[in-house]
Amino acid sequence: MTPDGPDFTIGIEEEYLLVDRDSLDLAEAPSEMMDACAEELQDQVAPEFLKCQIEIGTKVCKDVSEAREDLKRLRSTVSKHAATHNLVPIAASCHPFSDWRNQPHTDKDRYNTLSNDLAGVVQRMLICGMHVHVGIEDPDRRVDLMNQLTYFLPHMLALSTSSPFWQGHDTGLDSYRLTVFDNLPRTGLPPRMESFAEFERSVGSLTNLGVIEDASKIWWDLRPSSKFPTIESRICDVQPRLEHTLMLAALTQCITRMLWRLATRNQRWRIYDPFLVNENRWRAQRYGTREGLIDFGRGAIVPVAELAEELLELIEEDARYFACITEVETMREVMRTGTSSTRQRRAFDTAKEDGAERDAALRAVVSHLVEEFHADL
């Protein structure tokens, strides 16, 4: 912590799917590939629940400029070692056509326990997300900022949507990932809490009964990290484009600092009933940026593009502080070109217009995702 307040350091975690270069079907990560990644990246890479997944995490970074270099290195290294096995990573929250029933889970104690505890629900977890940590040393400040930051979670989800397809079908949703994830217990928006002690008491009620081992089994959209002095945003779909990951990380960092600034002036963001925020969460899940979100202060549904401009104004001082004006203004590009869900549908429609059958059009979507993953490397 500096004399001016928290450091607001950030860390980014991403989950990728591995696909065969030729068929574009999901493929298991060979142990040789995982070993090679681990040798080069150490503890910044790990297997995920399913064998076709791999997870990476940046170091603690002071801002997105620092995070960019680390994330580029992580993505490039995974891609390099995957290529030696004729595999390639994609960063989309759902694979457009693969069947979850055909994906075995990783044989590790943690994942074996998950499989046993959560039964058929967890077997459908063929989904990938991205998490952003923001460093806040003071535990009670962490909880206070969480209560206010919850309002902005639907906005972040709308900007991040990358999972329109599920098992070969367009679901009509822009983030089908959340439909799958919300079947797990202890998910969704976090409850409002008055202090970190209240959070610890709630977690203790479950750990003392042996229901969960620790706070890492609480999978809210936003939570105090179980490992680090951070708040951890978990709402976003993973991003095919590295620059869009950095946009979301920068927004999370800037919004958190903006709310802290209000607190230092004895002000705060109004906290709305979770019932109302959940309605915006659903609208973001369903439509991404294609339809508006509810502005409860105005009592109106407002286009996301208009909300994005208001948000840029709110965090202007913070974006200057972190030297990330370019990154947060990437929102305007997303407004013009659409989120990944829009771009995936466009790739599918283009392939169909060119005469491709349905299966070939779905593979064209995966090819599009491969190209986007490597566009910024």
PDB file of C-alpha atoms in Angstrom, residues 140 143 195-202:
ATOM      1  CA  ASP A 140     -12.640  -4.698   5.170  1.00  0.00           C
ATOM      2  CA  VAL A 143     -15.426  -6.246   1.082  1.00  0.00           C
ATOM      3  CA  SER A 195     -17.103  -6.819   6.868  1.00  0.00           C
ATOM      4  CA  PHE A 196     -14.412  -9.357   6.066  1.00  0.00           C
ATOM      5  CA  ALA A 197     -15.167 -10.994   9.426  1.00  0.00           C
ATOM      6  CA  GLU A 198     -18.709 -11.658   8.205  1.00  0.00           C
ATOM      7  CA  PHE A 199     -17.289 -13.330   5.097  1.00  0.00           C
ATOM      8  CA  GLU A 200     -14.974 -15.469   7.230  1.00  0.00           C
ATOM      9  CA  ARG A 201     -17.834 -16.477   9.521  1.00  0.00           C
ATOM     10  CA  SER A 202     -19.940 -17.545   6.546  1.00  0.00           C
TER      11      SER A 202
END
